[in-house]
Amino acid sequence: MYDLEEIKKIEIEDVARKLGMKVDKGHTALCPFHADIVPSLHFNKDKQHWKCYACSKKGDQITLVKEYLGISFNAACEWIVTNEGIDCCEQKPEKTQRRSSTCEMDCDYLEWILEKPRLNEKATRFLFEERHIDPKVVECLGLTSIDNPLPCRRDGCNFYDAPSLLIPYRDIDGRLMSVQGRWLGSREEAEGRPRFRYPPGSKLGMYNMQVLRQLKDGDELWIAEGPSDCWAMLSAGHAAIAVPSATLLMEREVELLRGFQIHMVPDNDAPGRQLFAKIKELLPQTVLHELPEGVKDFGEMWKGMNESQGLVQK
Ligand SMILES: [Zn+2]
């Protein structure tokens, strides 16, 4: 059903990033399968394999997705095909149809979960005390939290661990594309569970796309590297979206940004600089803002501004 050879040609590090893992320039990452403190998981770009030198888990693109999301082999193939935009079944349209109907995200169920947002104690602390996010931003983006693991209605395996923050991703028309689960417990409590989880059938793209509907040509738009920096930018009064890593930018989505005055505050690291270079190449009007020395991202700067001054002018 899936063209495994095509799947195995995909960059293993792209797959890892798409799952929400932070891959550093030494081709390592924190292992999501044990309580990792230093990056123990190594990627081999020649073989497109990964291996954790601490817990000994290893495998290829499919096993990474399968283990990370807790889904079956077929669901992992489906996830990769959907998220990497491969069309494996070009000559077999009837199969494409069947495939998409078997692994569509359970939107009705997820919308039901998101319908009455509530923030538990950990989510409140994380968003407001630690990150100083404006409550209006949280409300507007429909963030919610769960105290108990959330089972998938279809196959009974868990979508999300708990406690987690649930972060809805919608397209420009408001259709639900994915709901990212972000672990809110400590690393020790995680006992190897991944920090980020997505329901099967997720389509990951830009975050807070709906803001584009409120803007007109020539308006300012700030680009963040993830939802939490995006919340900080919104709290600071900027219209902002978040994009995935440089390698995962979709041209179709970037096209939607062409008319705006783009501002970027890249993270103080290699992926941040890489993403800025890519955005600047696609959208030459992009204005660069550098972070102060020693500050790793916009979210940290926003936190510092709030904590040192107590009050920030908007
Ligand atoms: Zn490990």
PDB file of C-alpha atoms and ligand atoms in Angstrom:
ATOM      1  CA  MET A   1       0.000   0.000   0.000  1.00  0.00           C
ATOM      2  CA  TYR A   2       2.856   2.405   0.774  1.00  0.00           C
ATOM      3  CA  ASP A   3       5.974   2.907  -1.244  1.00  0.00           C
ATOM      4  CA  LEU A   4       8.465   2.051   1.486  1.00  0.00           C
ATOM      5  CA  GLU A   5      11.414   2.921  -0.727  1.00  0.00           C
ATOM      6  CA  GLU A   6      10.042   6.449  -1.136  1.00  0.00           C
ATOM      7  CA  ILE A   7       9.499   6.759   2.601  1.00  0.00           C
ATOM      8  CA  LYS A   8      13.049   5.598   3.298  1.00  0.00           C
ATOM      9  CA  LYS A   9      14.451   8.333   1.055  1.00  0.00           C
ATOM     10  CA  ILE A  10      13.049  11.033   3.357  1.00  0.00           C
ATOM     11  CA  GLU A  11      15.562  12.766   5.591  1.00  0.00           C
ATOM     12  CA  ILE A  12      15.293  11.120   9.001  1.00  0.00           C
ATOM     13  CA  GLU A  13      16.007  14.469  10.692  1.00  0.00           C
ATOM     14  CA  ASP A  14      13.079  16.108   8.840  1.00  0.00           C
ATOM     15  CA  VAL A  15      10.774  13.418  10.142  1.00  0.00           C
ATOM     16  CA  ALA A  16      12.104  13.958  13.674  1.00  0.00           C
ATOM     17  CA  ARG A  17      11.585  17.726  13.437  1.00  0.00           C
ATOM     18  CA  LYS A  18       8.103  17.280  12.104  1.00  0.00           C
ATOM     19  CA  LEU A  19       7.333  15.179  15.155  1.00  0.00           C
ATOM     20  CA  GLY A  20       8.432  18.110  17.315  1.00  0.00           C
ATOM     21  CA  MET A  21      11.937  16.863  18.215  1.00  0.00           C
ATOM     22  CA  LYS A  22      14.690  19.453  18.330  1.00  0.00           C
ATOM     23  CA  VAL A  23      17.577  18.154  16.224  1.00  0.00           C
ATOM     24  CA  ASP A  24      20.848  19.971  16.862  1.00  0.00           C
ATOM     25  CA  LYS A  25      23.672  20.584  14.434  1.00  0.00           C
ATOM     26  CA  GLY A  26      25.613  17.592  15.771  1.00  0.00           C
ATOM     27  CA  HIS A  27      22.751  15.405  14.447  1.00  0.00           C
ATOM     28  CA  THR A  28      21.567  14.479  17.926  1.00  0.00           C
ATOM     29  CA  ALA A  29      18.378  15.075  19.888  1.00  0.00           C
ATOM     30  CA  LEU A  30      16.910  14.417  23.306  1.00  0.00           C
ATOM     31  CA  CYS A  31      15.580  10.869  23.220  1.00  0.00           C
ATOM     32  CA  PRO A  32      11.780  10.873  23.616  1.00  0.00           C
ATOM     33  CA  PHE A  33      11.770   7.257  24.769  1.00  0.00           C
ATOM     34  CA  HIS A  34      13.514   7.664  28.112  1.00  0.00           C
ATOM     35  CA  ALA A  35      14.071  10.567  30.537  1.00  0.00           C
ATOM     36  CA  ASP A  36      16.930  12.037  28.564  1.00  0.00           C
ATOM     37  CA  ILE A  37      18.955  14.954  29.916  1.00  0.00           C
ATOM     38  CA  VAL A  38      21.745  15.225  27.330  1.00  0.00           C
ATOM     39  CA  PRO A  39      20.939  14.472  23.692  1.00  0.00           C
ATOM     40  CA  SER A  40      21.514  10.697  23.498  1.00  0.00           C
ATOM     41  CA  LEU A  41      19.664  10.004  20.295  1.00  0.00           C
ATOM     42  CA  HIS A  42      21.926  10.083  17.229  1.00  0.00           C
ATOM     43  CA  PHE A  43      20.867  10.360  13.607  1.00  0.00           C
ATOM     44  CA  ASN A  44      22.813   8.703  10.816  1.00  0.00           C
ATOM     45  CA  LYS A  45      22.120  10.663   7.668  1.00  0.00           C
ATOM     46  CA  ASP A  46      23.860   8.160   5.392  1.00  0.00           C
ATOM     47  CA  LYS A  47      21.728   5.259   6.502  1.00  0.00           C
ATOM     48  CA  GLN A  48      18.705   7.416   7.482  1.00  0.00           C
ATOM     49  CA  HIS A  49      18.681   5.633  10.808  1.00  0.00           C
ATOM     50  CA  TRP A  50      18.498   6.750  14.430  1.00  0.00           C
ATOM     51  CA  LYS A  51      19.788   5.199  17.624  1.00  0.00           C
ATOM     52  CA  CYS A  52      19.655   6.179  21.285  1.00  0.00           C
ATOM     53  CA  TYR A  53      22.952   5.376  23.004  1.00  0.00           C
ATOM     54  CA  ALA A  54      21.289   5.502  26.437  1.00  0.00           C
ATOM     55  CA  CYS A  55      18.205   3.301  26.072  1.00  0.00           C
ATOM     56  CA  SER A  56      19.357   1.464  22.892  1.00  0.00           C
ATOM     57  CA  LYS A  57      16.160   2.091  20.964  1.00  0.00           C
ATOM     58  CA  LYS A  58      16.846   2.415  17.243  1.00  0.00           C
ATOM     59  CA  GLY A  59      15.283   2.248  13.836  1.00  0.00           C
ATOM     60  CA  ASP A  60      14.313   4.108  10.676  1.00  0.00           C
ATOM     61  CA  GLN A  61      11.808   6.823   9.758  1.00  0.00           C
ATOM     62  CA  ILE A  62       8.804   4.552  10.228  1.00  0.00           C
ATOM     63  CA  THR A  63       9.848   3.147  13.605  1.00  0.00           C
ATOM     64  CA  LEU A  64      10.551   6.666  14.864  1.00  0.00           C
ATOM     65  CA  VAL A  65       7.023   7.837  14.012  1.00  0.00           C
ATOM     66  CA  LYS A  66       5.455   4.564  15.159  1.00  0.00           C
ATOM     67  CA  GLU A  67       7.108   4.643  18.584  1.00  0.00           C
ATOM     68  CA  TYR A  68       6.822   8.395  19.046  1.00  0.00           C
ATOM     69  CA  LEU A  69       3.105   8.625  18.306  1.00  0.00           C
ATOM     70  CA  GLY A  70       2.250   5.188  19.683  1.00  0.00           C
ATOM     71  CA  ILE A  71       0.586   4.134  16.435  1.00  0.00           C
ATOM     72  CA  SER A  72       0.705   1.096  14.141  1.00  0.00           C
ATOM     73  CA  PHE A  73       3.207   0.527  11.311  1.00  0.00           C
ATOM     74  CA  ASN A  74       0.569   1.391   8.697  1.00  0.00           C
ATOM     75  CA  ALA A  75      -0.547   4.492  10.577  1.00  0.00           C
ATOM     76  CA  ALA A  76       3.113   5.584  10.822  1.00  0.00           C
ATOM     77  CA  CYS A  77       3.515   5.195   7.027  1.00  0.00           C
ATOM     78  CA  GLU A  78       0.319   7.163   6.551  1.00  0.00           C
ATOM     79  CA  TRP A  79       1.537   9.892   8.889  1.00  0.00           C
ATOM     80  CA  ILE A  80       4.823  10.222   6.975  1.00  0.00           C
ATOM     81  CA  VAL A  81       3.139  10.215   3.578  1.00  0.00           C
ATOM     82  CA  THR A  82       0.638  12.859   4.735  1.00  0.00           C
ATOM     83  CA  ASN A  83       3.114  15.069   6.536  1.00  0.00           C
ATOM     84  CA  GLU A  84       5.945  14.894   4.053  1.00  0.00           C
ATOM     85  CA  GLY A  85       3.650  15.465   1.114  1.00  0.00           C
ATOM     86  CA  ILE A  86       4.710  12.346  -0.806  1.00  0.00           C
ATOM     87  CA  ASP A  87       2.294  11.083  -3.305  1.00  0.00           C
ATOM     88  CA  CYS A  88       3.089   7.388  -3.345  1.00  0.00           C
ATOM     89  CA  CYS A  89      -0.017   6.325  -5.128  1.00  0.00           C
ATOM     90  CA  GLU A  90       0.033   8.658  -8.096  1.00  0.00           C
ATOM     91  CA  GLN A  91      -0.863   5.963 -10.568  1.00  0.00           C
ATOM     92  CA  LYS A  92      -3.464   4.357  -8.353  1.00  0.00           C
ATOM     93  CA  PRO A  93      -6.113   6.937  -7.571  1.00  0.00           C
ATOM     94  CA  GLU A  94      -8.503   4.425  -6.024  1.00  0.00           C
ATOM     95  CA  LYS A  95      -5.899   3.605  -3.390  1.00  0.00           C
ATOM     96  CA  THR A  96      -5.253   7.273  -2.639  1.00  0.00           C
ATOM     97  CA  GLN A  97      -8.903   7.653  -1.933  1.00  0.00           C
ATOM     98  CA  ARG A  98      -9.082   4.677   0.351  1.00  0.00           C
ATOM     99  CA  ARG A  99      -5.938   5.712   2.152  1.00  0.00           C
ATOM    100  CA  SER A 100      -7.127   9.203   2.973  1.00  0.00           C
ATOM    101  CA  SER A 101     -10.443   7.956   4.266  1.00  0.00           C
ATOM    102  CA  THR A 102      -8.803   5.453   6.625  1.00  0.00           C
ATOM    103  CA  CYS A 103      -6.467   7.927   8.294  1.00  0.00           C
ATOM    104  CA  GLU A 104      -8.258  11.204   8.490  1.00  0.00           C
ATOM    105  CA  MET A 105      -7.916  12.993  11.777  1.00  0.00           C
ATOM    106  CA  ASP A 106     -10.910  12.523  14.061  1.00  0.00           C
ATOM    107  CA  CYS A 107     -11.927  16.202  13.812  1.00  0.00           C
ATOM    108  CA  ASP A 108     -15.392  15.880  15.343  1.00  0.00           C
ATOM    109  CA  TYR A 109     -14.019  14.290  18.466  1.00  0.00           C
ATOM    110  CA  LEU A 110     -11.153  16.771  18.773  1.00  0.00           C
ATOM    111  CA  GLU A 111     -13.471  19.747  18.187  1.00  0.00           C
ATOM    112  CA  TRP A 112     -15.650  18.383  20.973  1.00  0.00           C
ATOM    113  CA  ILE A 113     -12.612  18.309  23.295  1.00  0.00           C
ATOM    114  CA  LEU A 114     -11.716  21.881  22.300  1.00  0.00           C
ATOM    115  CA  GLU A 115     -15.244  23.202  22.613  1.00  0.00           C
ATOM    116  CA  LYS A 116     -15.074  24.160  26.279  1.00  0.00           C
ATOM    117  CA  PRO A 117     -11.488  25.192  26.929  1.00  0.00           C
ATOM    118  CA  ARG A 118     -10.227  24.925  30.489  1.00  0.00           C
ATOM    119  CA  LEU A 119      -6.793  25.467  31.931  1.00  0.00           C
ATOM    120  CA  ASN A 120      -5.610  23.307  34.795  1.00  0.00           C
ATOM    121  CA  GLU A 121      -3.168  24.492  37.456  1.00  0.00           C
ATOM    122  CA  LYS A 122      -0.076  23.391  35.518  1.00  0.00           C
ATOM    123  CA  ALA A 123      -1.263  25.058  32.306  1.00  0.00           C
ATOM    124  CA  THR A 124      -2.083  28.268  34.181  1.00  0.00           C
ATOM    125  CA  ARG A 125       1.351  28.334  35.762  1.00  0.00           C
ATOM    126  CA  PHE A 126       3.104  27.503  32.475  1.00  0.00           C
ATOM    127  CA  LEU A 127       1.293  30.121  30.385  1.00  0.00           C
ATOM    128  CA  PHE A 128       0.810  33.008  32.766  1.00  0.00           C
ATOM    129  CA  GLU A 129       3.420  32.759  35.524  1.00  0.00           C
ATOM    130  CA  GLU A 130       6.314  31.305  33.537  1.00  0.00           C
ATOM    131  CA  ARG A 131       5.695  32.812  30.104  1.00  0.00           C
ATOM    132  CA  HIS A 132       3.592  35.895  30.825  1.00  0.00           C
ATOM    133  CA  ILE A 133       1.175  35.187  27.988  1.00  0.00           C
ATOM    134  CA  ASP A 134      -1.794  37.545  27.695  1.00  0.00           C
ATOM    135  CA  PRO A 135      -4.987  35.678  28.767  1.00  0.00           C
ATOM    136  CA  LYS A 136      -6.776  37.160  25.743  1.00  0.00           C
ATOM    137  CA  VAL A 137      -4.251  35.437  23.438  1.00  0.00           C
ATOM    138  CA  VAL A 138      -4.814  32.086  25.161  1.00  0.00           C
ATOM    139  CA  GLU A 139      -8.567  32.480  24.849  1.00  0.00           C
ATOM    140  CA  CYS A 140      -8.434  33.593  21.241  1.00  0.00           C
ATOM    141  CA  LEU A 141      -6.249  30.605  20.215  1.00  0.00           C
ATOM    142  CA  GLY A 142      -8.523  28.150  22.041  1.00  0.00           C
ATOM    143  CA  LEU A 143      -5.789  26.563  24.179  1.00  0.00           C
ATOM    144  CA  THR A 144      -7.044  23.954  26.597  1.00  0.00           C
ATOM    145  CA  SER A 145      -5.527  21.373  28.924  1.00  0.00           C
ATOM    146  CA  ILE A 146      -6.194  17.827  30.077  1.00  0.00           C
ATOM    147  CA  ASP A 147      -5.599  16.106  33.416  1.00  0.00           C
ATOM    148  CA  ASN A 148      -6.180  12.567  32.158  1.00  0.00           C
ATOM    149  CA  PRO A 149      -4.748  10.818  29.088  1.00  0.00           C
ATOM    150  CA  LEU A 150      -7.039  11.351  26.132  1.00  0.00           C
ATOM    151  CA  PRO A 151      -7.901   8.158  24.273  1.00  0.00           C
ATOM    152  CA  CYS A 152      -8.477   8.045  20.556  1.00  0.00           C
ATOM    153  CA  ARG A 153     -12.137   7.263  19.986  1.00  0.00           C
ATOM    154  CA  ARG A 154     -11.347   4.981  17.054  1.00  0.00           C
ATOM    155  CA  ASP A 155      -8.674   2.576  18.224  1.00  0.00           C
ATOM    156  CA  GLY A 156      -8.481   3.164  21.978  1.00  0.00           C
ATOM    157  CA  CYS A 157      -4.757   4.020  22.089  1.00  0.00           C
ATOM    158  CA  ASN A 158      -3.902   7.361  23.693  1.00  0.00           C
ATOM    159  CA  PHE A 159      -3.722  10.549  21.649  1.00  0.00           C
ATOM    160  CA  TYR A 160      -2.178  12.468  24.512  1.00  0.00           C
ATOM    161  CA  ASP A 161      -0.555  11.898  27.863  1.00  0.00           C
ATOM    162  CA  ALA A 162      -1.582  14.017  30.827  1.00  0.00           C
ATOM    163  CA  PRO A 163      -1.165  16.628  32.099  1.00  0.00           C
ATOM    164  CA  SER A 164      -0.844  18.253  28.691  1.00  0.00           C
ATOM    165  CA  LEU A 165      -1.673  21.502  27.025  1.00  0.00           C
ATOM    166  CA  LEU A 166      -3.662  21.069  23.800  1.00  0.00           C
ATOM    167  CA  ILE A 167      -2.757  23.488  21.020  1.00  0.00           C
ATOM    168  CA  PRO A 168      -5.148  23.571  18.033  1.00  0.00           C
ATOM    169  CA  TYR A 169      -3.650  24.164  14.565  1.00  0.00           C
ATOM    170  CA  ARG A 170      -6.180  25.491  12.064  1.00  0.00           C
ATOM    171  CA  ASP A 171      -5.875  26.450   8.425  1.00  0.00           C
ATOM    172  CA  ILE A 172      -6.712  29.916   7.148  1.00  0.00           C
ATOM    173  CA  ASP A 173     -10.403  29.017   6.983  1.00  0.00           C
ATOM    174  CA  GLY A 174     -10.481  27.715  10.528  1.00  0.00           C
ATOM    175  CA  ARG A 175     -10.487  24.001   9.671  1.00  0.00           C
ATOM    176  CA  LEU A 176      -8.742  21.891  12.294  1.00  0.00           C
ATOM    177  CA  MET A 177      -5.472  20.514  10.878  1.00  0.00           C
ATOM    178  CA  SER A 178      -3.962  19.113  14.071  1.00  0.00           C
ATOM    179  CA  VAL A 179      -3.957  19.469  17.831  1.00  0.00           C
ATOM    180  CA  GLN A 180      -0.494  19.435  19.334  1.00  0.00           C
ATOM    181  CA  GLY A 181      -0.319  17.976  22.824  1.00  0.00           C
ATOM    182  CA  ARG A 182       2.440  19.511  24.907  1.00  0.00           C
ATOM    183  CA  TRP A 183       3.475  17.657  28.061  1.00  0.00           C
ATOM    184  CA  LEU A 184       3.147  19.875  31.147  1.00  0.00           C
ATOM    185  CA  GLY A 185       4.714  17.615  33.748  1.00  0.00           C
ATOM    186  CA  SER A 186       8.395  17.510  34.631  1.00  0.00           C
ATOM    187  CA  ARG A 187      10.905  15.542  32.615  1.00  0.00           C
ATOM    188  CA  GLU A 188      11.149  12.948  35.404  1.00  0.00           C
ATOM    189  CA  GLU A 189       7.377  12.508  35.461  1.00  0.00           C
ATOM    190  CA  ALA A 190       7.413  12.062  31.689  1.00  0.00           C
ATOM    191  CA  GLU A 191       9.199   8.702  32.096  1.00  0.00           C
ATOM    192  CA  GLY A 192      10.255   8.703  28.489  1.00  0.00           C
ATOM    193  CA  ARG A 193       7.004   9.956  26.995  1.00  0.00           C
ATOM    194  CA  PRO A 194       7.533  12.425  24.158  1.00  0.00           C
ATOM    195  CA  ARG A 195       7.067  16.128  24.940  1.00  0.00           C
ATOM    196  CA  PHE A 196       4.884  16.720  21.891  1.00  0.00           C
ATOM    197  CA  ARG A 197       2.211  14.412  20.516  1.00  0.00           C
ATOM    198  CA  TYR A 198      -0.140  14.645  17.554  1.00  0.00           C
ATOM    199  CA  PRO A 199      -3.255  12.657  16.690  1.00  0.00           C
ATOM    200  CA  PRO A 200      -3.047  10.254  13.717  1.00  0.00           C
ATOM    201  CA  GLY A 201      -3.893  11.926  10.426  1.00  0.00           C
ATOM    202  CA  SER A 202      -2.533  15.334  11.542  1.00  0.00           C
ATOM    203  CA  LYS A 203      -1.477  17.785   8.872  1.00  0.00           C
ATOM    204  CA  LEU A 204       1.144  20.102  10.224  1.00  0.00           C
ATOM    205  CA  GLY A 205       1.690  23.519   8.781  1.00  0.00           C
ATOM    206  CA  MET A 206       1.840  27.064  10.027  1.00  0.00           C
ATOM    207  CA  TYR A 207       0.352  27.987  13.382  1.00  0.00           C
ATOM    208  CA  ASN A 208      -2.221  30.781  13.850  1.00  0.00           C
ATOM    209  CA  MET A 209      -2.896  31.036  10.103  1.00  0.00           C
ATOM    210  CA  GLN A 210      -6.250  32.640  10.863  1.00  0.00           C
ATOM    211  CA  VAL A 211      -4.490  35.873  11.814  1.00  0.00           C
ATOM    212  CA  LEU A 212      -3.901  36.373   8.071  1.00  0.00           C
ATOM    213  CA  ARG A 213      -7.600  36.984   7.566  1.00  0.00           C
ATOM    214  CA  GLN A 214      -7.420  40.052   9.789  1.00  0.00           C
ATOM    215  CA  LEU A 215      -4.499  41.608   7.879  1.00  0.00           C
ATOM    216  CA  LYS A 216      -4.347  43.542   4.656  1.00  0.00           C
ATOM    217  CA  ASP A 217      -1.516  43.905   2.159  1.00  0.00           C
ATOM    218  CA  GLY A 218       1.450  45.796   3.556  1.00  0.00           C
ATOM    219  CA  ASP A 219       0.581  45.080   7.221  1.00  0.00           C
ATOM    220  CA  GLU A 220       3.261  43.862   9.619  1.00  0.00           C
ATOM    221  CA  LEU A 221       3.460  40.146  10.291  1.00  0.00           C
ATOM    222  CA  TRP A 222       5.894  38.570  12.747  1.00  0.00           C
ATOM    223  CA  ILE A 223       7.150  35.044  12.193  1.00  0.00           C
ATOM    224  CA  ALA A 224       7.910  32.830  15.194  1.00  0.00           C
ATOM    225  CA  GLU A 225       9.572  29.425  15.307  1.00  0.00           C
ATOM    226  CA  GLY A 226       6.917  27.695  17.368  1.00  0.00           C
ATOM    227  CA  PRO A 227       3.609  28.252  19.132  1.00  0.00           C
ATOM    228  CA  SER A 228       5.102  29.476  22.415  1.00  0.00           C
ATOM    229  CA  ASP A 229       7.165  32.258  20.791  1.00  0.00           C
ATOM    230  CA  CYS A 230       4.092  33.084  18.721  1.00  0.00           C
ATOM    231  CA  TRP A 231       2.036  33.541  21.937  1.00  0.00           C
ATOM    232  CA  ALA A 232       4.738  35.880  23.290  1.00  0.00           C
ATOM    233  CA  MET A 233       4.728  37.944  20.081  1.00  0.00           C
ATOM    234  CA  LEU A 234       0.925  38.163  20.157  1.00  0.00           C
ATOM    235  CA  SER A 235       1.089  39.180  23.819  1.00  0.00           C
ATOM    236  CA  ALA A 236       3.557  41.908  22.833  1.00  0.00           C
ATOM    237  CA  GLY A 237       0.933  43.242  20.431  1.00  0.00           C
ATOM    238  CA  HIS A 238       2.311  41.885  17.133  1.00  0.00           C
ATOM    239  CA  ALA A 239       0.295  39.999  14.529  1.00  0.00           C
ATOM    240  CA  ALA A 240       2.221  36.708  14.502  1.00  0.00           C
ATOM    241  CA  ILE A 241       2.271  33.213  13.072  1.00  0.00           C
ATOM    242  CA  ALA A 242       4.628  30.302  13.727  1.00  0.00           C
ATOM    243  CA  VAL A 243       6.287  28.257  11.022  1.00  0.00           C
ATOM    244  CA  PRO A 244       7.840  24.797  11.234  1.00  0.00           C
ATOM    245  CA  SER A 245      11.590  24.349  10.615  1.00  0.00           C
ATOM    246  CA  ALA A 246      13.337  25.579   7.449  1.00  0.00           C
ATOM    247  CA  THR A 247      13.194  22.210   5.751  1.00  0.00           C
ATOM    248  CA  LEU A 248       9.476  21.808   6.379  1.00  0.00           C
ATOM    249  CA  LEU A 249       8.257  25.131   5.028  1.00  0.00           C
ATOM    250  CA  MET A 250       5.541  24.590   2.477  1.00  0.00           C
ATOM    251  CA  GLU A 251       5.725  26.939  -0.488  1.00  0.00           C
ATOM    252  CA  ARG A 252       1.954  26.953  -0.807  1.00  0.00           C
ATOM    253  CA  GLU A 253       1.737  28.442   2.697  1.00  0.00           C
ATOM    254  CA  VAL A 254       4.653  30.839   2.260  1.00  0.00           C
ATOM    255  CA  GLU A 255       2.866  32.211  -0.805  1.00  0.00           C
ATOM    256  CA  LEU A 256       0.114  33.485   1.513  1.00  0.00           C
ATOM    257  CA  LEU A 257       2.655  35.725   3.283  1.00  0.00           C
ATOM    258  CA  ARG A 258       3.994  37.464   0.220  1.00  0.00           C
ATOM    259  CA  GLY A 259       2.047  40.738   0.639  1.00  0.00           C
ATOM    260  CA  PHE A 260       3.015  41.437   4.255  1.00  0.00           C
ATOM    261  CA  GLN A 261       5.887  43.315   5.858  1.00  0.00           C
ATOM    262  CA  ILE A 262       7.604  40.372   7.515  1.00  0.00           C
ATOM    263  CA  HIS A 263       9.554  40.650  10.780  1.00  0.00           C
ATOM    264  CA  MET A 264      11.640  37.861  12.249  1.00  0.00           C
ATOM    265  CA  VAL A 265      13.499  37.422  15.520  1.00  0.00           C
ATOM    266  CA  PRO A 266      15.364  34.179  14.833  1.00  0.00           C
ATOM    267  CA  ASP A 267      16.336  31.911  17.726  1.00  0.00           C
ATOM    268  CA  ASN A 268      19.955  32.271  18.774  1.00  0.00           C
ATOM    269  CA  ASP A 269      20.967  28.899  17.305  1.00  0.00           C
ATOM    270  CA  ALA A 270      21.750  27.174  14.018  1.00  0.00           C
ATOM    271  CA  PRO A 271      18.148  26.121  13.182  1.00  0.00           C
ATOM    272  CA  GLY A 272      17.054  29.719  13.895  1.00  0.00           C
ATOM    273  CA  ARG A 273      19.623  31.183  11.500  1.00  0.00           C
ATOM    274  CA  GLN A 274      18.778  28.531   8.905  1.00  0.00           C
ATOM    275  CA  LEU A 275      15.084  29.348   9.108  1.00  0.00           C
ATOM    276  CA  PHE A 276      15.740  33.086   8.771  1.00  0.00           C
ATOM    277  CA  ALA A 277      17.913  32.473   5.684  1.00  0.00           C
ATOM    278  CA  LYS A 278      15.165  30.383   4.109  1.00  0.00           C
ATOM    279  CA  ILE A 279      12.414  32.939   4.874  1.00  0.00           C
ATOM    280  CA  LYS A 280      14.599  35.792   3.573  1.00  0.00           C
ATOM    281  CA  GLU A 281      15.178  33.839   0.369  1.00  0.00           C
ATOM    282  CA  LEU A 282      11.449  33.236  -0.144  1.00  0.00           C
ATOM    283  CA  LEU A 283      10.286  36.617   1.183  1.00  0.00           C
ATOM    284  CA  PRO A 284      13.077  39.150   0.527  1.00  0.00           C
ATOM    285  CA  GLN A 285      11.174  41.950   2.318  1.00  0.00           C
ATOM    286  CA  THR A 286      11.786  40.215   5.665  1.00  0.00           C
ATOM    287  CA  VAL A 287      13.282  42.449   8.365  1.00  0.00           C
ATOM    288  CA  LEU A 288      15.757  40.853  10.784  1.00  0.00           C
ATOM    289  CA  HIS A 289      15.648  41.658  14.512  1.00  0.00           C
ATOM    290  CA  GLU A 290      18.491  40.243  16.572  1.00  0.00           C
ATOM    291  CA  LEU A 291      18.023  39.005  20.118  1.00  0.00           C
ATOM    292  CA  PRO A 292      20.220  40.441  22.864  1.00  0.00           C
ATOM    293  CA  GLU A 293      23.350  38.416  23.650  1.00  0.00           C
ATOM    294  CA  GLY A 294      22.612  35.262  25.655  1.00  0.00           C
ATOM    295  CA  VAL A 295      18.842  35.297  25.058  1.00  0.00           C
ATOM    296  CA  LYS A 296      17.769  32.129  23.259  1.00  0.00           C
ATOM    297  CA  ASP A 297      14.401  33.092  21.778  1.00  0.00           C
ATOM    298  CA  PHE A 298      11.650  35.718  21.701  1.00  0.00           C
ATOM    299  CA  GLY A 299       9.721  33.949  24.464  1.00  0.00           C
ATOM    300  CA  GLU A 300      12.697  34.247  26.808  1.00  0.00           C
ATOM    301  CA  MET A 301      13.113  37.924  25.934  1.00  0.00           C
ATOM    302  CA  TRP A 302       9.415  38.550  26.589  1.00  0.00           C
ATOM    303  CA  LYS A 303       9.664  36.787  29.945  1.00  0.00           C
ATOM    304  CA  GLY A 304      12.724  38.886  30.845  1.00  0.00           C
ATOM    305  CA  MET A 305      10.975  42.110  29.836  1.00  0.00           C
ATOM    306  CA  ASN A 306       7.995  41.288  32.028  1.00  0.00           C
ATOM    307  CA  GLU A 307      10.034  40.180  34.996  1.00  0.00           C
ATOM    308  CA  SER A 308      12.524  43.041  35.015  1.00  0.00           C
ATOM    309  CA  GLN A 309      10.072  45.850  34.453  1.00  0.00           C
ATOM    310  CA  GLY A 310       6.913  44.333  35.868  1.00  0.00           C
ATOM    311  CA  LEU A 311       4.978  46.065  33.145  1.00  0.00           C
ATOM    312  CA  VAL A 312       5.410  46.255  29.421  1.00  0.00           C
ATOM    313  CA  GLN A 313       3.971  48.985  27.278  1.00  0.00           C
ATOM    314  CA  LYS A 314       2.030  47.696  24.303  1.00  0.00           C
TER     315      LYS A 314
HETATM  316 ZN    ZN B   1      16.644   6.743  24.702  1.00  0.00          ZN
END
